[in-house]
XYZ file of C-alpha atoms in Angstrom:
166
model
C 0.000 0.000 0.000
C 2.127 2.805 -1.368
C 0.230 5.602 0.390
C -0.152 3.628 3.602
C -3.892 3.259 3.003
C -6.073 0.578 1.464
C -6.991 1.790 -2.079
C -10.672 1.028 -1.589
C -10.809 2.799 1.770
C -8.998 5.808 0.299
C -11.586 6.094 -2.461
C -14.412 5.682 0.078
C -13.003 8.582 2.061
C -12.674 10.743 -1.049
C -16.273 9.961 -2.082
C -17.842 10.326 1.370
C -19.996 13.281 0.242
C -21.116 11.562 -2.991
C -23.641 8.821 -2.183
C -24.274 7.706 -5.779
C -20.542 7.341 -6.487
C -19.964 5.631 -3.160
C -22.734 3.106 -3.892
C -21.016 2.163 -7.168
C -17.602 1.831 -5.510
C -19.030 -0.279 -2.677
C -20.914 -2.538 -5.097
C -17.751 -3.191 -7.137
C -15.718 -3.914 -4.003
C -18.337 -6.359 -2.737
C -18.729 -8.083 -6.115
C -14.934 -8.311 -6.483
C -14.445 -9.777 -3.008
C -12.267 -6.870 -1.897
C -12.133 -7.968 1.753
C -11.645 -11.676 0.979
C -8.257 -13.382 1.122
C -6.510 -13.939 -2.205
C -4.704 -17.018 -3.475
C -0.918 -16.774 -3.200
C 0.637 -14.654 -5.946
C -2.520 -12.682 -6.726
C -3.478 -9.079 -6.046
C -6.557 -6.892 -6.437
C -6.817 -3.328 -7.659
C -9.731 -0.939 -7.797
C -10.632 2.055 -9.954
C -13.600 4.351 -10.488
C -14.698 6.561 -13.355
C -17.477 8.929 -14.233
C -17.910 9.183 -17.975
C -20.674 9.698 -20.526
C -23.176 10.333 -17.738
C -22.519 6.953 -16.119
C -20.558 5.775 -13.107
C -18.408 2.662 -13.203
C -16.064 1.004 -10.726
C -13.966 -2.073 -11.363
C -11.980 -4.496 -9.242
C -9.324 -6.447 -11.140
C -7.635 -9.578 -9.824
C -4.208 -10.154 -11.356
C -1.071 -12.244 -11.074
C 2.303 -12.500 -12.783
C 2.954 -15.298 -15.271
C 6.160 -17.347 -15.228
C 7.352 -15.062 -18.050
C 6.820 -11.959 -15.881
C 3.703 -10.771 -17.715
C 0.445 -9.543 -16.222
C -2.416 -12.034 -16.207
C -5.872 -10.670 -15.405
C -8.045 -13.388 -13.877
C -11.236 -11.483 -13.181
C -12.831 -8.061 -13.306
C -15.854 -7.133 -11.201
C -17.820 -4.156 -12.520
C -20.456 -2.025 -10.856
C -22.288 0.173 -13.346
C -24.779 2.981 -12.755
C -26.102 4.373 -16.020
C -29.238 5.801 -14.438
C -32.000 3.514 -15.574
C -30.914 0.192 -17.059
C -33.261 -0.443 -19.968
C -31.571 -3.598 -21.295
C -29.343 -5.189 -18.625
C -28.042 -7.858 -21.017
C -26.672 -5.238 -23.386
C -25.060 -3.380 -20.469
C -23.270 -6.554 -19.376
C -22.088 -7.201 -22.934
C -20.845 -3.613 -23.285
C -18.863 -3.936 -20.040
C -17.292 -7.183 -21.269
C -16.355 -5.612 -24.602
C -15.052 -2.459 -22.922
C -12.851 -4.519 -20.625
C -11.461 -6.499 -23.576
C -10.753 -3.249 -25.427
C -9.258 -1.529 -22.370
C -7.029 -4.474 -21.477
C -5.782 -4.732 -25.056
C -4.841 -1.060 -25.004
C -3.282 -1.250 -21.538
C -1.242 -4.395 -22.118
C -0.225 -4.050 -25.769
C -1.410 -0.689 -27.090
C 1.884 0.878 -27.934
C 2.939 2.703 -31.034
C 6.343 1.590 -32.279
C 8.368 3.520 -34.811
C 11.313 2.740 -37.027
C 13.124 5.455 -38.962
C 10.396 7.894 -37.948
C 7.526 5.757 -39.285
C 4.946 3.677 -37.502
C 5.700 -0.047 -37.806
C 2.041 -1.037 -37.331
C -0.068 0.501 -40.050
C -3.251 -1.544 -39.824
C -5.273 -3.483 -37.283
C -4.189 -6.851 -38.669
C -0.867 -6.322 -36.840
C -2.310 -4.697 -33.722
C -2.254 -7.016 -30.680
C -5.627 -7.496 -29.014
C -6.794 -9.722 -26.193
C -7.385 -13.303 -27.308
C -10.395 -15.310 -26.167
C -8.355 -17.509 -23.808
C -6.877 -14.358 -22.212
C -10.266 -12.824 -21.414
C -10.829 -12.597 -17.672
C -14.033 -13.637 -15.970
C -16.238 -10.530 -15.887
C -18.968 -10.078 -13.280
C -21.336 -7.123 -13.642
C -23.593 -5.507 -11.049
C -26.034 -2.974 -12.485
C -27.245 -0.278 -10.133
C -30.630 1.252 -10.888
C -30.226 4.747 -9.410
C -32.950 6.415 -11.444
C -30.560 9.189 -12.482
C -30.624 10.565 -16.017
C -29.736 8.006 -18.685
C -26.018 7.667 -19.278
C -23.851 5.827 -21.767
C -23.030 2.136 -21.620
C -20.503 1.650 -24.422
C -17.514 3.679 -23.320
C -17.677 3.601 -19.476
C -16.349 0.027 -19.308
C -13.018 1.044 -20.841
C -11.499 3.783 -18.621
C -11.331 2.009 -15.226
C -9.787 -1.302 -16.305
C -6.191 -0.124 -16.854
C -6.081 1.796 -13.531
C -7.614 -1.179 -11.678
C -4.966 -3.512 -13.136
C -2.185 -0.991 -12.384
C -3.492 -0.565 -8.833
C -3.257 -4.343 -8.349
C 0.133 -4.626 -10.008
């Protein structure tokens, strides 16, 4: 704990005056088993974002592979987009956002040679493979707030949650 404080508790303290945000953070922590013991060699990280009129918090559980790479085992998501009209679509959007966000976080680098990009098309851009996809659990919070987005809000918190665990 770099700051001497549990990352979840720090965020709770910072959000104490924001009940809607705090509800999302607490739901993600509960869904992700924040207080539960971890298997040896694993760590959890947590992150929160407010984007596109929606609130999202994620808890990522990670470990290091024998090759020294990050392996993400699971991501627990709490999502408050106001009123959830189609919960199945929201869950799918969170799964896709996490796949996109992890791909960008783990491999999304631009490499150059002689001043030119070496990757010029998506056929050479590394993305998460099916067997690398973590288990994703989603908790939808029906706050009744104004409708927010569901496509983009799954992306921003995944890299910080993984970094927080790492």
